[in-house]
Amino acid sequence: MWQYFLKRILNTIIVLFGAVTLTFFFMHFTEGDPATIIALDKYGGQLISPEVIDRLASEEGLNRSIFVQYTGWLKLICTGDFGHSLRSGIPVLDEIRLCFPYTFALALISVFITAIVATPLGIYSAAYQNRFLDRITRFIASFQVSIPNFYLAIIFIFIFSVKLKLLPSFGCDNPTHFILPVMVLAVLQTGFTIRIVRSTAIEILESEYVQFAFARGLSMNRILFVHVLKNIFIPVLTFLSLQFLMAIEGSIIIETIFAWPGIGKLFQEAVFGRDFTMIQALVLFFAAIVCAINLLVDMLYIFINRSISFIE
Amino acid sequence: MNKIIEFKSLIYKPYFYFLLFLVLTGINPFLISGDNPYTTNLSRRLEPPSAEYLFGTDDLGRCVFSRVMHGARISIGASLSILLLSLLFGGSLGILSGYFGGWVDEFVMRITDIFMTVPTIVIALVLARSLGPGIKNVIIILSITMWTGYARMIRGLALDIKNRHYVETAKTIGLKNSYIMLRHILPAILPPILVMATLGMGRNIIMISSLSFLGLGIIEPAPDWGAMLNHGTSYIRTAPHMALFPGVFISLTVLSFNLLGDELGSAGNGRQFFMNTRNPGNPKGIR
């Protein structure tokens, strides 16, 4: 088992390295001169002169060849120094550390709500296939899968803050600001999750030990919420971790719409401002989250499987 | 295998007609709407939907209905181009790596690993910022980011077929590898690829409009749905129709492609096949 994880971690490092390299070269496809763009951003149109641009370029090392920049930057990250933001001057890691809790909170709350809503609905639709509840949840689920997140966000803003004037549509000052973004994420996730819960539950319902439970005359509710729920736990947990990743990914668009001060908005601003150090650090951060969650799920899988076999 | 698509069952599906409608409007948008999507009329700004302007007018007095109809051409056209490019590239690499295995396989899979670790939208945004906006660039960007998913799945499918007896027989009698791949493996994995492609159309449309929505894809004045949504968001308080109608069309189009994909999957053995490759421990396939 340890060998397996060692291999996995080695693989993760290779993948992270590849991701960083890829974005580095993707960023430098650009036609415009980065120093000019950053100078424009920093000092405005009137104030910049060729001297200012040159000074900025040499300060940030933007005038060296791409390959030199790449190796220099790589050396820096290996020492744990991600540099400072080209726009604000604050160390990149500090800024990420400041913003990430907001994104994390959104993702976690939405996944939690998804789990609470989707698990019972999915199990019920599996148990009573093709009945009214099953049909209606499947119908709604297929809609949820198809609506792009930004459109759902706009619809919610339109309904709840423009028409009903109930909820604030941007910023993050008090708990009511959480409601709309969390709702958007949760609504999008439940569609997928119900489908997965349903298909997993159908399989479990067809298995022999559940058939035996039926034969013993146990009530439907007992079977569903003891036998089925117990066995659905691991696959659904795996799937929810994927949903968590999707929520983090979706944060880039959702946070832009709701002006939410998380890493999604940070990334979007960095991309628009061509803040190279920030983009690099955030790409690495996103990739690291994905790898970490995948690794965690694998470990959890093995751990839970082992404990199950140990008890029996 | 001969009857991949049950056309008969599609006759009763509303989404089939919606897609047909979109394709026809995509071919000639002026069939449906007479107005020019670029003509501005500042005396009739931000008008709500009426008989004359079915979806109202935008902040420059342009007809939103005709812009949405012209948007069908951009959305369907661009996502079809992305699909073809990424399927061709990802598919060929997938078949090659599934069939040959070894270091080819290892290399291709590591590259797909990298692409799959970084969220698609992150790579797309970085690329979009350096290449700049425009339809051509959107197609390039999304083809670069989307091919990996196809490569993975098609590799899995090819790997499965490769060990079938008829392929081994073909190898034994000394047929060329390229012949086996094109004539024996490709036809066998075509139904699941068709399902993947249909579902992929929906995903492409969402990605295109996401990029446009963030202002890095197709930009004004081109009548793209995502760009219209982005533009309309600023007027959500005064003229909500500007954002709502393009969004309805994005959602309905994606929904139709998803439903069509599900239908194709359940008609042939596409979906089961498709699911098997993702989860080898689940021989029956997820329903």
PDB file of C-alpha atoms in Angstrom, chain B residues 24-278:
ATOM      1  CA  LEU B  24     -31.572  25.662 -39.917  1.00  0.00           C
ATOM      2  CA  THR B  25     -31.276  29.107 -38.347  1.00  0.00           C
ATOM      3  CA  GLY B  26     -27.553  28.556 -38.137  1.00  0.00           C
ATOM      4  CA  ILE B  27     -27.429  27.928 -41.868  1.00  0.00           C
ATOM      5  CA  ASN B  28     -29.525  30.991 -42.704  1.00  0.00           C
ATOM      6  CA  PRO B  29     -30.537  33.223 -39.758  1.00  0.00           C
ATOM      7  CA  PHE B  30     -32.425  35.610 -42.042  1.00  0.00           C
ATOM      8  CA  LEU B  31     -35.027  32.895 -42.657  1.00  0.00           C
ATOM      9  CA  ILE B  32     -36.362  33.432 -39.154  1.00  0.00           C
ATOM     10  CA  SER B  33     -35.666  37.064 -38.445  1.00  0.00           C
ATOM     11  CA  GLY B  34     -35.696  39.883 -40.975  1.00  0.00           C
ATOM     12  CA  ASP B  35     -33.803  42.403 -38.850  1.00  0.00           C
ATOM     13  CA  ASN B  36     -30.092  42.939 -39.160  1.00  0.00           C
ATOM     14  CA  PRO B  37     -28.417  42.044 -35.842  1.00  0.00           C
ATOM     15  CA  TYR B  38     -25.917  44.887 -36.222  1.00  0.00           C
ATOM     16  CA  THR B  39     -28.299  47.710 -37.131  1.00  0.00           C
ATOM     17  CA  THR B  40     -28.548  50.177 -34.280  1.00  0.00           C
ATOM     18  CA  ASN B  41     -31.529  52.420 -33.671  1.00  0.00           C
ATOM     19  CA  LEU B  42     -30.861  54.776 -30.794  1.00  0.00           C
ATOM     20  CA  SER B  43     -34.405  56.114 -30.732  1.00  0.00           C
ATOM     21  CA  ARG B  44     -35.659  52.687 -29.665  1.00  0.00           C
ATOM     22  CA  ARG B  45     -33.262  51.649 -26.915  1.00  0.00           C
ATOM     23  CA  LEU B  46     -33.983  49.065 -24.184  1.00  0.00           C
ATOM     24  CA  GLU B  47     -37.535  48.375 -25.299  1.00  0.00           C
ATOM     25  CA  PRO B  48     -39.273  45.423 -23.641  1.00  0.00           C
ATOM     26  CA  PRO B  49     -40.471  42.507 -25.799  1.00  0.00           C
ATOM     27  CA  SER B  50     -43.253  43.494 -28.168  1.00  0.00           C
ATOM     28  CA  ALA B  51     -44.876  42.191 -31.345  1.00  0.00           C
ATOM     29  CA  GLU B  52     -42.393  44.138 -33.438  1.00  0.00           C
ATOM     30  CA  TYR B  53     -39.291  43.186 -31.466  1.00  0.00           C
ATOM     31  CA  LEU B  54     -40.068  39.733 -30.149  1.00  0.00           C
ATOM     32  CA  PHE B  55     -37.276  39.746 -27.533  1.00  0.00           C
ATOM     33  CA  GLY B  56     -37.105  43.549 -27.173  1.00  0.00           C
ATOM     34  CA  THR B  57     -34.173  45.757 -28.052  1.00  0.00           C
ATOM     35  CA  ASP B  58     -30.791  46.275 -26.408  1.00  0.00           C
ATOM     36  CA  ASP B  59     -28.959  49.387 -25.259  1.00  0.00           C
ATOM     37  CA  LEU B  60     -28.114  50.370 -28.831  1.00  0.00           C
ATOM     38  CA  GLY B  61     -31.587  49.645 -30.150  1.00  0.00           C
ATOM     39  CA  ARG B  62     -30.569  46.409 -31.850  1.00  0.00           C
ATOM     40  CA  CYS B  63     -33.159  43.657 -32.200  1.00  0.00           C
ATOM     41  CA  VAL B  64     -32.389  41.033 -29.526  1.00  0.00           C
ATOM     42  CA  PHE B  65     -34.395  38.345 -31.328  1.00  0.00           C
ATOM     43  CA  SER B  66     -32.372  38.577 -34.516  1.00  0.00           C
ATOM     44  CA  ARG B  67     -29.162  38.697 -32.453  1.00  0.00           C
ATOM     45  CA  VAL B  68     -30.143  35.516 -30.646  1.00  0.00           C
ATOM     46  CA  MET B  69     -30.974  33.825 -33.947  1.00  0.00           C
ATOM     47  CA  HIS B  70     -27.651  34.859 -35.448  1.00  0.00           C
ATOM     48  CA  GLY B  71     -26.017  33.641 -32.247  1.00  0.00           C
ATOM     49  CA  ALA B  72     -27.153  30.113 -33.125  1.00  0.00           C
ATOM     50  CA  ARG B  73     -24.795  30.146 -36.079  1.00  0.00           C
ATOM     51  CA  ILE B  74     -21.846  31.171 -33.922  1.00  0.00           C
ATOM     52  CA  SER B  75     -22.579  28.789 -31.057  1.00  0.00           C
ATOM     53  CA  ILE B  76     -23.389  25.712 -33.100  1.00  0.00           C
ATOM     54  CA  GLY B  77     -20.699  26.431 -35.676  1.00  0.00           C
ATOM     55  CA  ALA B  78     -17.936  27.127 -33.200  1.00  0.00           C
ATOM     56  CA  SER B  79     -18.747  24.202 -30.941  1.00  0.00           C
ATOM     57  CA  LEU B  80     -18.951  21.867 -33.935  1.00  0.00           C
ATOM     58  CA  SER B  81     -15.519  23.023 -35.086  1.00  0.00           C
ATOM     59  CA  ILE B  82     -14.103  22.541 -31.603  1.00  0.00           C
ATOM     60  CA  LEU B  83     -15.692  19.110 -31.434  1.00  0.00           C
ATOM     61  CA  LEU B  84     -14.248  18.009 -34.756  1.00  0.00           C
ATOM     62  CA  LEU B  85     -10.764  19.311 -33.999  1.00  0.00           C
ATOM     63  CA  SER B  86     -10.561  17.943 -30.478  1.00  0.00           C
ATOM     64  CA  LEU B  87     -12.154  14.634 -31.448  1.00  0.00           C
ATOM     65  CA  LEU B  88      -9.793  14.198 -34.372  1.00  0.00           C
ATOM     66  CA  PHE B  89      -6.703  15.012 -32.335  1.00  0.00           C
ATOM     67  CA  GLY B  90      -7.743  13.384 -29.067  1.00  0.00           C
ATOM     68  CA  GLY B  91      -9.289  10.422 -30.856  1.00  0.00           C
ATOM     69  CA  SER B  92      -6.228   9.605 -32.935  1.00  0.00           C
ATOM     70  CA  LEU B  93      -3.937   9.880 -29.928  1.00  0.00           C
ATOM     71  CA  GLY B  94      -6.381   7.818 -27.878  1.00  0.00           C
ATOM     72  CA  ILE B  95      -6.556   4.986 -30.411  1.00  0.00           C
ATOM     73  CA  LEU B  96      -2.787   5.021 -30.891  1.00  0.00           C
ATOM     74  CA  SER B  97      -2.044   4.900 -27.187  1.00  0.00           C
ATOM     75  CA  GLY B  98      -4.717   2.302 -26.489  1.00  0.00           C
ATOM     76  CA  TYR B  99      -3.593   0.092 -29.329  1.00  0.00           C
ATOM     77  CA  PHE B 100       0.158   0.317 -28.953  1.00  0.00           C
ATOM     78  CA  GLY B 101       0.424   0.779 -25.198  1.00  0.00           C
ATOM     79  CA  GLY B 102       3.967   1.100 -23.892  1.00  0.00           C
ATOM     80  CA  TRP B 103       5.741   4.435 -23.848  1.00  0.00           C
ATOM     81  CA  VAL B 104       3.344   6.041 -26.350  1.00  0.00           C
ATOM     82  CA  ASP B 105       0.528   5.308 -23.963  1.00  0.00           C
ATOM     83  CA  GLU B 106       2.496   6.467 -20.952  1.00  0.00           C
ATOM     84  CA  PHE B 107       3.438   9.747 -22.625  1.00  0.00           C
ATOM     85  CA  VAL B 108      -0.057  10.591 -23.855  1.00  0.00           C
ATOM     86  CA  MET B 109      -1.626   9.698 -20.545  1.00  0.00           C
ATOM     87  CA  ARG B 110       0.776  11.883 -18.565  1.00  0.00           C
ATOM     88  CA  ILE B 111      -0.085  14.821 -20.815  1.00  0.00           C
ATOM     89  CA  THR B 112      -3.805  14.250 -20.335  1.00  0.00           C
ATOM     90  CA  ASP B 113      -3.149  13.989 -16.585  1.00  0.00           C
ATOM     91  CA  ILE B 114      -1.678  17.468 -16.623  1.00  0.00           C
ATOM     92  CA  PHE B 115      -4.612  18.895 -18.553  1.00  0.00           C
ATOM     93  CA  MET B 116      -7.087  17.178 -16.290  1.00  0.00           C
ATOM     94  CA  THR B 117      -5.447  18.369 -13.102  1.00  0.00           C
ATOM     95  CA  VAL B 118      -5.753  22.028 -13.973  1.00  0.00           C
ATOM     96  CA  PRO B 119      -9.429  23.000 -14.335  1.00  0.00           C
ATOM     97  CA  THR B 120     -10.398  23.487 -17.989  1.00  0.00           C
ATOM     98  CA  ILE B 121     -11.607  27.022 -17.483  1.00  0.00           C
ATOM     99  CA  VAL B 122      -8.293  27.986 -15.881  1.00  0.00           C
ATOM    100  CA  ILE B 123      -6.237  26.845 -18.869  1.00  0.00           C
ATOM    101  CA  ALA B 124      -8.777  28.342 -21.260  1.00  0.00           C
ATOM    102  CA  LEU B 125      -8.667  31.724 -19.538  1.00  0.00           C
ATOM    103  CA  VAL B 126      -4.876  31.857 -19.507  1.00  0.00           C
ATOM    104  CA  LEU B 127      -4.767  30.967 -23.198  1.00  0.00           C
ATOM    105  CA  ALA B 128      -7.591  33.335 -24.048  1.00  0.00           C
ATOM    106  CA  ARG B 129      -5.803  36.220 -22.390  1.00  0.00           C
ATOM    107  CA  SER B 130      -2.633  35.669 -24.340  1.00  0.00           C
ATOM    108  CA  LEU B 131      -4.230  34.903 -27.711  1.00  0.00           C
ATOM    109  CA  GLY B 132      -6.893  37.571 -27.486  1.00  0.00           C
ATOM    110  CA  PRO B 133     -10.618  37.379 -28.202  1.00  0.00           C
ATOM    111  CA  GLY B 134     -12.315  36.286 -31.433  1.00  0.00           C
ATOM    112  CA  ILE B 135     -14.112  33.260 -32.826  1.00  0.00           C
ATOM    113  CA  LYS B 136     -10.997  31.754 -34.393  1.00  0.00           C
ATOM    114  CA  ASN B 137      -9.053  32.030 -31.155  1.00  0.00           C
ATOM    115  CA  VAL B 138     -11.909  30.564 -29.121  1.00  0.00           C
ATOM    116  CA  ILE B 139     -11.924  27.532 -31.403  1.00  0.00           C
ATOM    117  CA  ILE B 140      -8.147  27.137 -31.058  1.00  0.00           C
ATOM    118  CA  ILE B 141      -8.209  27.587 -27.277  1.00  0.00           C
ATOM    119  CA  LEU B 142     -11.008  25.156 -26.600  1.00  0.00           C
ATOM    120  CA  SER B 143      -9.646  22.548 -29.006  1.00  0.00           C
ATOM    121  CA  ILE B 144      -6.378  22.664 -27.078  1.00  0.00           C
ATOM    122  CA  THR B 145      -8.151  22.217 -23.754  1.00  0.00           C
ATOM    123  CA  MET B 146     -10.877  19.746 -24.716  1.00  0.00           C
ATOM    124  CA  TRP B 147      -9.016  17.016 -26.608  1.00  0.00           C
ATOM    125  CA  THR B 148      -7.738  15.274 -23.480  1.00  0.00           C
ATOM    126  CA  GLY B 149     -11.123  13.979 -22.354  1.00  0.00           C
ATOM    127  CA  TYR B 150     -11.705  12.313 -25.713  1.00  0.00           C
ATOM    128  CA  ALA B 151      -8.187  10.904 -25.783  1.00  0.00           C
ATOM    129  CA  ARG B 152      -8.736   9.237 -22.407  1.00  0.00           C
ATOM    130  CA  MET B 153     -12.094   7.713 -23.152  1.00  0.00           C
ATOM    131  CA  ILE B 154     -11.195   6.550 -26.635  1.00  0.00           C
ATOM    132  CA  ARG B 155      -7.997   5.026 -25.289  1.00  0.00           C
ATOM    133  CA  GLY B 156     -10.089   3.034 -22.835  1.00  0.00           C
ATOM    134  CA  LEU B 157     -12.432   1.884 -25.569  1.00  0.00           C
ATOM    135  CA  ALA B 158      -9.571   0.902 -27.862  1.00  0.00           C
ATOM    136  CA  LEU B 159      -7.877  -0.970 -25.053  1.00  0.00           C
ATOM    137  CA  ASP B 160     -11.030  -2.989 -24.562  1.00  0.00           C
ATOM    138  CA  ILE B 161     -11.468  -3.851 -28.237  1.00  0.00           C
ATOM    139  CA  LYS B 162      -7.784  -4.582 -28.753  1.00  0.00           C
ATOM    140  CA  ASN B 163      -7.998  -7.821 -26.810  1.00  0.00           C
ATOM    141  CA  ARG B 164     -11.025  -9.149 -28.644  1.00  0.00           C
ATOM    142  CA  HIS B 165     -10.450 -12.290 -30.642  1.00  0.00           C
ATOM    143  CA  TYR B 166     -11.171 -10.781 -34.030  1.00  0.00           C
ATOM    144  CA  VAL B 167      -8.527  -8.108 -33.553  1.00  0.00           C
ATOM    145  CA  GLU B 168      -6.000 -10.692 -32.447  1.00  0.00           C
ATOM    146  CA  THR B 169      -6.903 -12.801 -35.459  1.00  0.00           C
ATOM    147  CA  ALA B 170      -6.378  -9.808 -37.701  1.00  0.00           C
ATOM    148  CA  LYS B 171      -2.953  -9.312 -36.165  1.00  0.00           C
ATOM    149  CA  THR B 172      -2.073 -12.964 -36.581  1.00  0.00           C
ATOM    150  CA  ILE B 173      -2.837 -13.002 -40.271  1.00  0.00           C
ATOM    151  CA  GLY B 174      -0.456 -10.070 -40.626  1.00  0.00           C
ATOM    152  CA  LEU B 175      -2.709  -7.131 -41.357  1.00  0.00           C
ATOM    153  CA  LYS B 176      -1.104  -3.736 -41.001  1.00  0.00           C
ATOM    154  CA  ASN B 177      -1.602  -1.891 -37.719  1.00  0.00           C
ATOM    155  CA  SER B 178      -3.077   1.156 -39.442  1.00  0.00           C
ATOM    156  CA  TYR B 179      -5.575  -1.086 -41.240  1.00  0.00           C
ATOM    157  CA  ILE B 180      -6.608  -2.798 -38.003  1.00  0.00           C
ATOM    158  CA  MET B 181      -7.049   0.508 -36.221  1.00  0.00           C
ATOM    159  CA  LEU B 182      -9.147   2.068 -38.973  1.00  0.00           C
ATOM    160  CA  ARG B 183     -11.179  -0.904 -40.122  1.00  0.00           C
ATOM    161  CA  HIS B 184     -11.526  -3.066 -37.033  1.00  0.00           C
ATOM    162  CA  ILE B 185     -11.205  -0.890 -33.969  1.00  0.00           C
ATOM    163  CA  LEU B 186     -12.690   2.402 -35.125  1.00  0.00           C
ATOM    164  CA  PRO B 187     -16.046   0.980 -36.310  1.00  0.00           C
ATOM    165  CA  ALA B 188     -16.434  -0.958 -33.074  1.00  0.00           C
ATOM    166  CA  ILE B 189     -15.980   2.093 -30.875  1.00  0.00           C
ATOM    167  CA  LEU B 190     -17.961   4.464 -33.076  1.00  0.00           C
ATOM    168  CA  PRO B 191     -21.310   4.281 -31.210  1.00  0.00           C
ATOM    169  CA  PRO B 192     -19.897   5.377 -27.850  1.00  0.00           C
ATOM    170  CA  ILE B 193     -17.856   8.052 -29.621  1.00  0.00           C
ATOM    171  CA  LEU B 194     -21.060   9.360 -31.143  1.00  0.00           C
ATOM    172  CA  VAL B 195     -22.627   9.609 -27.697  1.00  0.00           C
ATOM    173  CA  MET B 196     -19.536  11.356 -26.361  1.00  0.00           C
ATOM    174  CA  ALA B 197     -19.596  13.779 -29.261  1.00  0.00           C
ATOM    175  CA  THR B 198     -23.227  14.673 -28.696  1.00  0.00           C
ATOM    176  CA  LEU B 199     -22.663  15.315 -25.002  1.00  0.00           C
ATOM    177  CA  GLY B 200     -19.484  17.175 -25.963  1.00  0.00           C
ATOM    178  CA  MET B 201     -21.451  19.627 -28.099  1.00  0.00           C
ATOM    179  CA  GLY B 202     -23.327  20.746 -24.997  1.00  0.00           C
ATOM    180  CA  ARG B 203     -20.134  21.093 -22.998  1.00  0.00           C
ATOM    181  CA  ASN B 204     -18.476  23.089 -25.776  1.00  0.00           C
ATOM    182  CA  ILE B 205     -21.379  25.512 -25.934  1.00  0.00           C
ATOM    183  CA  ILE B 206     -21.136  26.077 -22.179  1.00  0.00           C
ATOM    184  CA  MET B 207     -17.378  26.636 -22.403  1.00  0.00           C
ATOM    185  CA  ILE B 208     -17.688  29.058 -25.327  1.00  0.00           C
ATOM    186  CA  SER B 209     -20.320  31.100 -23.583  1.00  0.00           C
ATOM    187  CA  SER B 210     -18.384  31.024 -20.295  1.00  0.00           C
ATOM    188  CA  LEU B 211     -15.354  32.510 -22.027  1.00  0.00           C
ATOM    189  CA  SER B 212     -17.497  35.070 -23.803  1.00  0.00           C
ATOM    190  CA  PHE B 213     -19.290  35.865 -20.580  1.00  0.00           C
ATOM    191  CA  LEU B 214     -15.995  36.702 -18.914  1.00  0.00           C
ATOM    192  CA  GLY B 215     -15.165  38.922 -21.877  1.00  0.00           C
ATOM    193  CA  LEU B 216     -12.356  36.743 -23.202  1.00  0.00           C
ATOM    194  CA  GLY B 217     -14.150  34.772 -25.899  1.00  0.00           C
ATOM    195  CA  ILE B 218     -16.290  36.156 -28.663  1.00  0.00           C
ATOM    196  CA  ILE B 219     -16.903  39.824 -27.994  1.00  0.00           C
ATOM    197  CA  GLU B 220     -19.336  42.527 -29.020  1.00  0.00           C
ATOM    198  CA  PRO B 221     -20.628  43.433 -31.540  1.00  0.00           C
ATOM    199  CA  ALA B 222     -20.670  39.784 -32.673  1.00  0.00           C
ATOM    200  CA  PRO B 223     -24.047  38.322 -31.674  1.00  0.00           C
ATOM    201  CA  ASP B 224     -22.742  35.563 -29.403  1.00  0.00           C
ATOM    202  CA  TRP B 225     -25.010  34.285 -26.626  1.00  0.00           C
ATOM    203  CA  GLY B 226     -22.380  34.493 -23.911  1.00  0.00           C
ATOM    204  CA  ALA B 227     -21.288  37.958 -24.941  1.00  0.00           C
ATOM    205  CA  MET B 228     -24.907  39.118 -25.010  1.00  0.00           C
ATOM    206  CA  LEU B 229     -25.392  37.753 -21.513  1.00  0.00           C
ATOM    207  CA  ASN B 230     -22.277  39.530 -20.297  1.00  0.00           C
ATOM    208  CA  HIS B 231     -23.459  42.767 -21.864  1.00  0.00           C
ATOM    209  CA  GLY B 232     -27.013  42.318 -20.632  1.00  0.00           C
ATOM    210  CA  THR B 233     -25.956  41.773 -17.023  1.00  0.00           C
ATOM    211  CA  SER B 234     -25.239  45.492 -16.655  1.00  0.00           C
ATOM    212  CA  TYR B 235     -28.845  46.208 -17.620  1.00  0.00           C
ATOM    213  CA  ILE B 236     -30.417  43.529 -15.405  1.00  0.00           C
ATOM    214  CA  ARG B 237     -32.345  46.179 -13.467  1.00  0.00           C
ATOM    215  CA  THR B 238     -33.719  48.149 -16.405  1.00  0.00           C
ATOM    216  CA  ALA B 239     -33.897  45.662 -19.288  1.00  0.00           C
ATOM    217  CA  PRO B 240     -33.693  42.069 -17.998  1.00  0.00           C
ATOM    218  CA  HIS B 241     -34.744  40.664 -21.379  1.00  0.00           C
ATOM    219  CA  MET B 242     -31.288  41.496 -22.719  1.00  0.00           C
ATOM    220  CA  ALA B 243     -29.710  38.839 -20.498  1.00  0.00           C
ATOM    221  CA  LEU B 244     -32.579  36.411 -20.038  1.00  0.00           C
ATOM    222  CA  PHE B 245     -33.296  35.455 -23.663  1.00  0.00           C
ATOM    223  CA  PRO B 246     -29.748  34.545 -24.762  1.00  0.00           C
ATOM    224  CA  GLY B 247     -29.434  32.499 -21.563  1.00  0.00           C
ATOM    225  CA  VAL B 248     -32.628  30.585 -22.313  1.00  0.00           C
ATOM    226  CA  PHE B 249     -31.190  29.638 -25.677  1.00  0.00           C
ATOM    227  CA  ILE B 250     -27.874  28.502 -24.207  1.00  0.00           C
ATOM    228  CA  SER B 251     -29.660  26.342 -21.638  1.00  0.00           C
ATOM    229  CA  LEU B 252     -32.165  24.845 -24.072  1.00  0.00           C
ATOM    230  CA  THR B 253     -29.457  24.036 -26.597  1.00  0.00           C
ATOM    231  CA  VAL B 254     -27.263  22.341 -24.019  1.00  0.00           C
ATOM    232  CA  LEU B 255     -30.277  20.498 -22.622  1.00  0.00           C
ATOM    233  CA  SER B 256     -31.235  19.271 -26.094  1.00  0.00           C
ATOM    234  CA  PHE B 257     -27.753  17.971 -26.801  1.00  0.00           C
ATOM    235  CA  ASN B 258     -27.648  16.247 -23.408  1.00  0.00           C
ATOM    236  CA  LEU B 259     -31.030  14.600 -23.964  1.00  0.00           C
ATOM    237  CA  LEU B 260     -30.051  13.550 -27.472  1.00  0.00           C
ATOM    238  CA  GLY B 261     -26.838  12.076 -26.089  1.00  0.00           C
ATOM    239  CA  ASP B 262     -28.755  10.124 -23.451  1.00  0.00           C
ATOM    240  CA  GLU B 263     -31.174   8.875 -26.095  1.00  0.00           C
ATOM    241  CA  LEU B 264     -28.385   7.754 -28.417  1.00  0.00           C
ATOM    242  CA  GLY B 265     -26.673   6.098 -25.479  1.00  0.00           C
ATOM    243  CA  SER B 266     -29.713   4.096 -24.481  1.00  0.00           C
ATOM    244  CA  ALA B 267     -30.592   3.203 -28.102  1.00  0.00           C
ATOM    245  CA  GLY B 268     -27.275   1.592 -28.974  1.00  0.00           C
ATOM    246  CA  ASN B 269     -24.999   0.173 -26.370  1.00  0.00           C
ATOM    247  CA  GLY B 270     -23.184   3.474 -26.374  1.00  0.00           C
ATOM    248  CA  ARG B 271     -23.802   4.641 -22.878  1.00  0.00           C
ATOM    249  CA  GLN B 272     -23.040   1.342 -21.210  1.00  0.00           C
ATOM    250  CA  PHE B 273     -19.876   1.160 -23.149  1.00  0.00           C
ATOM    251  CA  PHE B 274     -19.050   4.708 -22.314  1.00  0.00           C
ATOM    252  CA  MET B 275     -19.625   4.125 -18.634  1.00  0.00           C
ATOM    253  CA  ASN B 276     -17.705   0.874 -18.528  1.00  0.00           C
ATOM    254  CA  THR B 277     -14.505   2.554 -19.582  1.00  0.00           C
ATOM    255  CA  ARG B 278     -14.767   5.048 -16.788  1.00  0.00           C
TER     256      ARG B 278
END
